[in-house]
CSV table of N, CA and C in Angstrom, one decimal:
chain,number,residue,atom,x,y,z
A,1,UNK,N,7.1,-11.8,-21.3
A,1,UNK,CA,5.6,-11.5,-21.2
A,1,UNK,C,5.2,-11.0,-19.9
A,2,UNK,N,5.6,-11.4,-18.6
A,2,UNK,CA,5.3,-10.8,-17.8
A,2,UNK,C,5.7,-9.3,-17.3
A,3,UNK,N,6.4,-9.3,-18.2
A,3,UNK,CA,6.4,-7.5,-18.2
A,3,UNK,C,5.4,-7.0,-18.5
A,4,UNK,N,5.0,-7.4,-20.1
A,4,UNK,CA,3.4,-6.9,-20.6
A,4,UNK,C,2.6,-6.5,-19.7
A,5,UNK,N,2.1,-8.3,-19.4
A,5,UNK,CA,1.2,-7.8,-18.1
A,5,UNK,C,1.5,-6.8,-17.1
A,6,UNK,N,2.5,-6.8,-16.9
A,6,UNK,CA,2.7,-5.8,-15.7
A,6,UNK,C,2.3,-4.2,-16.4
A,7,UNK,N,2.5,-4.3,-17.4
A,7,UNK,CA,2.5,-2.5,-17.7
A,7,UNK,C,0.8,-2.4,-18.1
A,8,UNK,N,0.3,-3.5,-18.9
A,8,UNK,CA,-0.9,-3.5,-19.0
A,8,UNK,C,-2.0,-3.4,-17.5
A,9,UNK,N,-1.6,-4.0,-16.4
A,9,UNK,CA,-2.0,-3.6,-15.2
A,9,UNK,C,-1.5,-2.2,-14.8
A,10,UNK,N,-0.7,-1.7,-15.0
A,10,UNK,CA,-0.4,-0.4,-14.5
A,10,UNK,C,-1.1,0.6,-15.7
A,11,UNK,N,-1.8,0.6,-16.6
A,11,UNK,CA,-2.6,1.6,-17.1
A,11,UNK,C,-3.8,1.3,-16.9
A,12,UNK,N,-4.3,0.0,-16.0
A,12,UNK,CA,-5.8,-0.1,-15.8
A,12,UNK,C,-5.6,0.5,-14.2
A,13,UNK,N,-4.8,0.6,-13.6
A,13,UNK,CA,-4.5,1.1,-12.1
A,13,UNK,C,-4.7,2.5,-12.4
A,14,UNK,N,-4.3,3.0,-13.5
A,14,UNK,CA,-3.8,4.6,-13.8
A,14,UNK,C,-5.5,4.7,-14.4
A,15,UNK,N,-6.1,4.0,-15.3
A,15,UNK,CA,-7.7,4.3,-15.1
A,15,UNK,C,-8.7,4.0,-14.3
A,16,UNK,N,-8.6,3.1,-13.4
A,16,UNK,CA,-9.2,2.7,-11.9
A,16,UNK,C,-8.9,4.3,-11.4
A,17,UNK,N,-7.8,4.9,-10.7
A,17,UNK,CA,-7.8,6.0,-10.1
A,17,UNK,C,-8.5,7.2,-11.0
A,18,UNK,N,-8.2,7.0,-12.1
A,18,UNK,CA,-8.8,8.4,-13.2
A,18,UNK,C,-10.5,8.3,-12.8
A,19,UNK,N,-11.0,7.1,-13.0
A,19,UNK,CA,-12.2,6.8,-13.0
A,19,UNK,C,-13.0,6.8,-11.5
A,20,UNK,N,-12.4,6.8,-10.4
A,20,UNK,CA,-13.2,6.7,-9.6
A,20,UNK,C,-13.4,8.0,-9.4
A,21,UNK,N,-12.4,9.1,-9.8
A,21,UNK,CA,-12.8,10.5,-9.5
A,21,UNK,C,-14.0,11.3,-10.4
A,22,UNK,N,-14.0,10.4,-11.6
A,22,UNK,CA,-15.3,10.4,-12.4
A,22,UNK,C,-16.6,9.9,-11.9
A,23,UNK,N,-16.7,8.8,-11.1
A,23,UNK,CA,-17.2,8.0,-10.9
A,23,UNK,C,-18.8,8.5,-9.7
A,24,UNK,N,-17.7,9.7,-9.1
A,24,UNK,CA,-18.8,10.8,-8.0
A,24,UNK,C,-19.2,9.9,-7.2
A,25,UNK,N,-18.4,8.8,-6.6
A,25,UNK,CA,-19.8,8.0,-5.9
A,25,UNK,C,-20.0,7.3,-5.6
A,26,UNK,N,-20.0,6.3,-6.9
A,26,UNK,CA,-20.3,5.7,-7.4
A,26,UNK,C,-22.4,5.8,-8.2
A,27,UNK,N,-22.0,7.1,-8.5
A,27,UNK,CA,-23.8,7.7,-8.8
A,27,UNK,C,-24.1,8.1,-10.2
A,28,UNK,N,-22.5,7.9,-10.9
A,28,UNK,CA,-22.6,7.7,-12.4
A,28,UNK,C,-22.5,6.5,-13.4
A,29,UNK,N,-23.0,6.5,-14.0
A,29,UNK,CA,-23.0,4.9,-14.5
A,29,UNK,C,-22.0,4.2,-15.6
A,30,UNK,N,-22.1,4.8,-16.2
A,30,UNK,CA,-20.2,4.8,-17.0
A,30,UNK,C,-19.3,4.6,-16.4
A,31,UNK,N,-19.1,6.1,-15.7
A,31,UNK,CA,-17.6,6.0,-15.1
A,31,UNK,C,-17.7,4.6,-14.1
A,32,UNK,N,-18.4,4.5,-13.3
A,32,UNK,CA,-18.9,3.6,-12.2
A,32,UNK,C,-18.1,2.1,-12.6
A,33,UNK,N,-18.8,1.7,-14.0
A,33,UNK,CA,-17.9,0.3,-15.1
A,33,UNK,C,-17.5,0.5,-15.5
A,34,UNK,N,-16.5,1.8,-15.4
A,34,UNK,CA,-15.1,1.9,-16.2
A,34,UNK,C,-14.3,1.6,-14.9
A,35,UNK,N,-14.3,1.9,-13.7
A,35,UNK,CA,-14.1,1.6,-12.8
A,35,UNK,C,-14.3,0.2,-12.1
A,36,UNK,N,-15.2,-0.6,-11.9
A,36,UNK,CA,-15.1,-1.5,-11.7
A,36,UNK,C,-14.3,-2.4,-12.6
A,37,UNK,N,-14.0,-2.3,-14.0
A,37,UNK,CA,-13.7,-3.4,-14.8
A,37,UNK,C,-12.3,-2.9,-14.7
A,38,UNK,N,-11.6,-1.8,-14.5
A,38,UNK,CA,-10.4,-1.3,-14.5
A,38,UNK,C,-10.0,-2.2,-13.4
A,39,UNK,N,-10.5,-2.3,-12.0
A,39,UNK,CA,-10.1,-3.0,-10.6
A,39,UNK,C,-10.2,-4.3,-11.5
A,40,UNK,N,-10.7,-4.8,-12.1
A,40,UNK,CA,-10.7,-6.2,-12.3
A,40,UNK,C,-9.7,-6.9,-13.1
A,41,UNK,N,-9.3,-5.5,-14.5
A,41,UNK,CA,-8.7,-6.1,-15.4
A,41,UNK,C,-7.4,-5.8,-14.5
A,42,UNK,N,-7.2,-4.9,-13.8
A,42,UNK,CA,-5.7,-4.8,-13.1
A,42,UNK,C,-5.0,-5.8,-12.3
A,43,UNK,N,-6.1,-6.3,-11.3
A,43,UNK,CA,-5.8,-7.7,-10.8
A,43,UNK,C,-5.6,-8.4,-11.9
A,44,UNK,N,-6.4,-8.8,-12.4
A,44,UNK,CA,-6.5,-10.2,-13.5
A,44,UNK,C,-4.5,-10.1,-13.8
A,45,UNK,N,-4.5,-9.2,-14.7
A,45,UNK,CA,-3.4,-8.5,-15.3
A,45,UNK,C,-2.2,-8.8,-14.2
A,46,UNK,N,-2.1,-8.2,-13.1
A,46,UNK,CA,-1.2,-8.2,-12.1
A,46,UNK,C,-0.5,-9.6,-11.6
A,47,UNK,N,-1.5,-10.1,-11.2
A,47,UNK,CA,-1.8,-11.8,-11.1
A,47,UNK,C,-0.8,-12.6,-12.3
A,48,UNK,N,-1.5,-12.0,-13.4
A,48,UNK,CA,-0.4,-12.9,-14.5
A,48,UNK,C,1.0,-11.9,-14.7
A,49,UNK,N,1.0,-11.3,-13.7
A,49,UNK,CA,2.6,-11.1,-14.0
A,49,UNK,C,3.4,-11.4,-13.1
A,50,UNK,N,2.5,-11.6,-12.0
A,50,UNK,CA,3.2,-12.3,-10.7
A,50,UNK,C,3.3,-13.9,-10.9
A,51,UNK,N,2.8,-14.6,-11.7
A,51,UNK,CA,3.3,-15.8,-12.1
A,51,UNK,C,4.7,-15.9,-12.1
A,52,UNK,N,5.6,-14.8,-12.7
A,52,UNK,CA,7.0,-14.7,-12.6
A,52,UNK,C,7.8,-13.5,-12.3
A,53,UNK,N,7.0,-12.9,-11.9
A,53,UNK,CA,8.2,-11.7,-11.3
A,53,UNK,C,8.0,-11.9,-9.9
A,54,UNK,N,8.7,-11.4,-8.8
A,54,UNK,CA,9.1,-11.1,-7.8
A,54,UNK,C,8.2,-10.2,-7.4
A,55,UNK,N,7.4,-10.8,-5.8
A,55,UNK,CA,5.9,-9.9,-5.6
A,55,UNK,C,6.5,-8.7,-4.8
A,56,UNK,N,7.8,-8.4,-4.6
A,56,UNK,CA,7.7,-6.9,-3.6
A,56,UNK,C,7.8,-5.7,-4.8
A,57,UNK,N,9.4,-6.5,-6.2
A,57,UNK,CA,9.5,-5.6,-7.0
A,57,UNK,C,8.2,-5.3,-8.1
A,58,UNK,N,7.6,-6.1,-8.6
A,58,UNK,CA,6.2,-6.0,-9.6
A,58,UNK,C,5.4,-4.9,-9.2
A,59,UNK,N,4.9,-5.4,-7.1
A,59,UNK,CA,3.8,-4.5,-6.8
A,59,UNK,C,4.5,-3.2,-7.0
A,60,UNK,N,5.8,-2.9,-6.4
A,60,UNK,CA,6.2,-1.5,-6.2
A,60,UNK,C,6.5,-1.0,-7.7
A,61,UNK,N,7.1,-1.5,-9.0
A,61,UNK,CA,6.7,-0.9,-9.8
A,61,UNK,C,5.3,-0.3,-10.5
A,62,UNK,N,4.7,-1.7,-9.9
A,62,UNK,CA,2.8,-1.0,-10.4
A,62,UNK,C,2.3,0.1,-9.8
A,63,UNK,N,2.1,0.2,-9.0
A,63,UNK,CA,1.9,1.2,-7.9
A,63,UNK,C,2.6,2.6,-8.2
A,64,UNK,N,4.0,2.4,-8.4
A,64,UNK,CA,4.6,3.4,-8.7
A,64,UNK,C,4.1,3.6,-10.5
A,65,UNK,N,4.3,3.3,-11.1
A,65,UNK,CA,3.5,3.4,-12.8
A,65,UNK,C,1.6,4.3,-12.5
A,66,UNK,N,1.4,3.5,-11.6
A,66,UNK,CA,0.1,3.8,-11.4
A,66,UNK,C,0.2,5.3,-10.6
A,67,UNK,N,0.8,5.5,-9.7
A,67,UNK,CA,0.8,6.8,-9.0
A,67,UNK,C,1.4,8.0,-9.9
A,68,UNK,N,2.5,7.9,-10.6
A,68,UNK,CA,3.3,8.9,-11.0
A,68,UNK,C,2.1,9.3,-12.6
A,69,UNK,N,1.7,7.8,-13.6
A,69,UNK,CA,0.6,8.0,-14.4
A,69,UNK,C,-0.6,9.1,-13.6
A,70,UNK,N,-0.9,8.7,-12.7
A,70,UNK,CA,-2.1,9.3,-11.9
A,70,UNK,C,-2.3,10.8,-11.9
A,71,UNK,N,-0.4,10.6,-11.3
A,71,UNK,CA,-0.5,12.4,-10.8
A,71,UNK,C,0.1,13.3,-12.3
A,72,UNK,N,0.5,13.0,-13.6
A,72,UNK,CA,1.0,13.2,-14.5
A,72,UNK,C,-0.5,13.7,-15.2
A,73,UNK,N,-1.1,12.5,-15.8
A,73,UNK,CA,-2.9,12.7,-16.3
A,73,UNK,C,-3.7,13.4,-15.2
A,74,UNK,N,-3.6,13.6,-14.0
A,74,UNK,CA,-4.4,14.3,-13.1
A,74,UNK,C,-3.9,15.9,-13.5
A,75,UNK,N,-2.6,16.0,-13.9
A,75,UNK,CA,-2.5,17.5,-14.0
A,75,UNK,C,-2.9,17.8,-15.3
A,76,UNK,N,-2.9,16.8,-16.3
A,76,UNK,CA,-3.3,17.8,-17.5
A,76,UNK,C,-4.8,17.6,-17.6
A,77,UNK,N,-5.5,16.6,-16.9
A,77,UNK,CA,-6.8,16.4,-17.4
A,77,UNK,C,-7.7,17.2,-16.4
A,78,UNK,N,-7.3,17.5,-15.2
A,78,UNK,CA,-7.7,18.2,-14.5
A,78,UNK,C,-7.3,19.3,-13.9
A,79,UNK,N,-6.0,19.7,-14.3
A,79,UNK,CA,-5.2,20.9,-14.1
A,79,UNK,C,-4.9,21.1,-12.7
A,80,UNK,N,-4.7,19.8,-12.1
A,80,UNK,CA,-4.2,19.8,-10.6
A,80,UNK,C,-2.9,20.4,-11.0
A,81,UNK,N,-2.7,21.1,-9.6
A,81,UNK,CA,-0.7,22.2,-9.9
A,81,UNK,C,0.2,20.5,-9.6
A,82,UNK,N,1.3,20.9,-10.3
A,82,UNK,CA,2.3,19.8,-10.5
A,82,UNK,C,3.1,21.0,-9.6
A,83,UNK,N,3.4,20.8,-8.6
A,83,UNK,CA,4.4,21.7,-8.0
A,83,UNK,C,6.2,20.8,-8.2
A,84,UNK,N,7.1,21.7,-7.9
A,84,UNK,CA,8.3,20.5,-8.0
A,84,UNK,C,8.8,19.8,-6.9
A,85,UNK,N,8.0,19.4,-5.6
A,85,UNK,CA,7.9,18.5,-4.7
A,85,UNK,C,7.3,17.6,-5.1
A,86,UNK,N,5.9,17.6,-5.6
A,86,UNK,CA,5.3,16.7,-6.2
A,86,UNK,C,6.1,16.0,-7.9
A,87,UNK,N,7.2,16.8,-8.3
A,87,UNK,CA,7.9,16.1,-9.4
A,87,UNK,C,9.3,15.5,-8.8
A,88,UNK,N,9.6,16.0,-7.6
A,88,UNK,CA,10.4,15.2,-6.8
A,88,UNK,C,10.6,14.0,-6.3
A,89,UNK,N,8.8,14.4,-5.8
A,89,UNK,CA,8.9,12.8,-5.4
A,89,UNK,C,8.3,12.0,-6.5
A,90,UNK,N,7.6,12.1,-7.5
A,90,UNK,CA,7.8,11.1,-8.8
A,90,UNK,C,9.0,10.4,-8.8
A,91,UNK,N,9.9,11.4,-9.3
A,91,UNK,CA,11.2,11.0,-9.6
A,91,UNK,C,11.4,10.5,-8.4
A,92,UNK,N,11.8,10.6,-7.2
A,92,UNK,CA,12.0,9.5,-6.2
A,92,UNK,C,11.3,7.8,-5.9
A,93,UNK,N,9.7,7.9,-6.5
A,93,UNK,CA,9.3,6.9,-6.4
A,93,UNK,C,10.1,5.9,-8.2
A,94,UNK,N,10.4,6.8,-8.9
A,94,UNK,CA,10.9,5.8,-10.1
A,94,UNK,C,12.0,5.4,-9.8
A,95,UNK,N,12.8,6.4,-9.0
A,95,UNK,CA,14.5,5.6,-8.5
A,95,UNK,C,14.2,4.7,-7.9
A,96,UNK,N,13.5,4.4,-6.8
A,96,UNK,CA,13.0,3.3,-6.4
A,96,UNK,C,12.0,2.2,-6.6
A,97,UNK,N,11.8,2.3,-7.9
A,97,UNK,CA,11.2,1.1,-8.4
A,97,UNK,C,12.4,0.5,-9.4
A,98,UNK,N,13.2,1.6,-10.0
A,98,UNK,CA,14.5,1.3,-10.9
A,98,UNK,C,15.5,0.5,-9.7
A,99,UNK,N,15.7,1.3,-8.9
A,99,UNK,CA,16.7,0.6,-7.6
A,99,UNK,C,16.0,-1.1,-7.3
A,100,UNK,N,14.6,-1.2,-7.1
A,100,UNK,CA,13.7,-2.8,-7.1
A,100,UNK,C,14.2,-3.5,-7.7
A,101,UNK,N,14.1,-3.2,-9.0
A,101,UNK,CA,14.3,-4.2,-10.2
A,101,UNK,C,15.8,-4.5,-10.3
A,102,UNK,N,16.7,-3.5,-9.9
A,102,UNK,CA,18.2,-3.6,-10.4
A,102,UNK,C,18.5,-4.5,-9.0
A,103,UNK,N,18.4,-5.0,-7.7
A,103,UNK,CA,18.2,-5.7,-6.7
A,103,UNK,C,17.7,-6.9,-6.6
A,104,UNK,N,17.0,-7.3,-7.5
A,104,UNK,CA,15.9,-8.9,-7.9
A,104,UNK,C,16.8,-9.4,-8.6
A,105,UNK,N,16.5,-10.5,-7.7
A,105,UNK,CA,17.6,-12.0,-8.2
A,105,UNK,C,16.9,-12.6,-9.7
């Protein structure tokens, strides 16, 4: 189960980021509490998966789920260029969240 949580925190991380760039501001009112409740539910979420996983490998998978999500949906939703340094280093941040996990006792 604390996997769950963990992936479930990494798509409120990946809409926390989508949302604050919605958010203008904080001068829109939607995005604004899609954003706030995203920061909330991702702790909340994060928190119960740190009940049992290991806090260096968890955060750095989240973080990494959340960044690579970020910049993946940032290029199609907003047509940021995906150059292949920026797919390099994706793929370098999942080796090393795969390398995290395969290292935890």
């Amino acid at each position: 189960m604390p996997w769950v949580w963990l992936g479930i925190a990494s798509i409120f991380e990946i809409l926390f980021a989508l949302s604050s760039r919605s958010a203008c501001g904080y001068t829109r009112l939607w995005p604004s509490l899609l954003n706030v409740a995203a920061a909330i539910g991702g702790m909340y979420t994060l928190s119960l998966a740190l009940l049992t996983l290991d806090v260096g490998t968890a955060y750095t998978i989240w973080t990494g789920i959340g960044a690579t999500g970020t910049v993946l949906l940032g290029a199609w939703l907003y047509h940021e260029r995906l150059t292949p340094l920026k797919l390099a280093s994706i793929a370098a941040i999942i080796m090393g969240a795969v390398g995290l996990h395969a290292l935890a006792g």
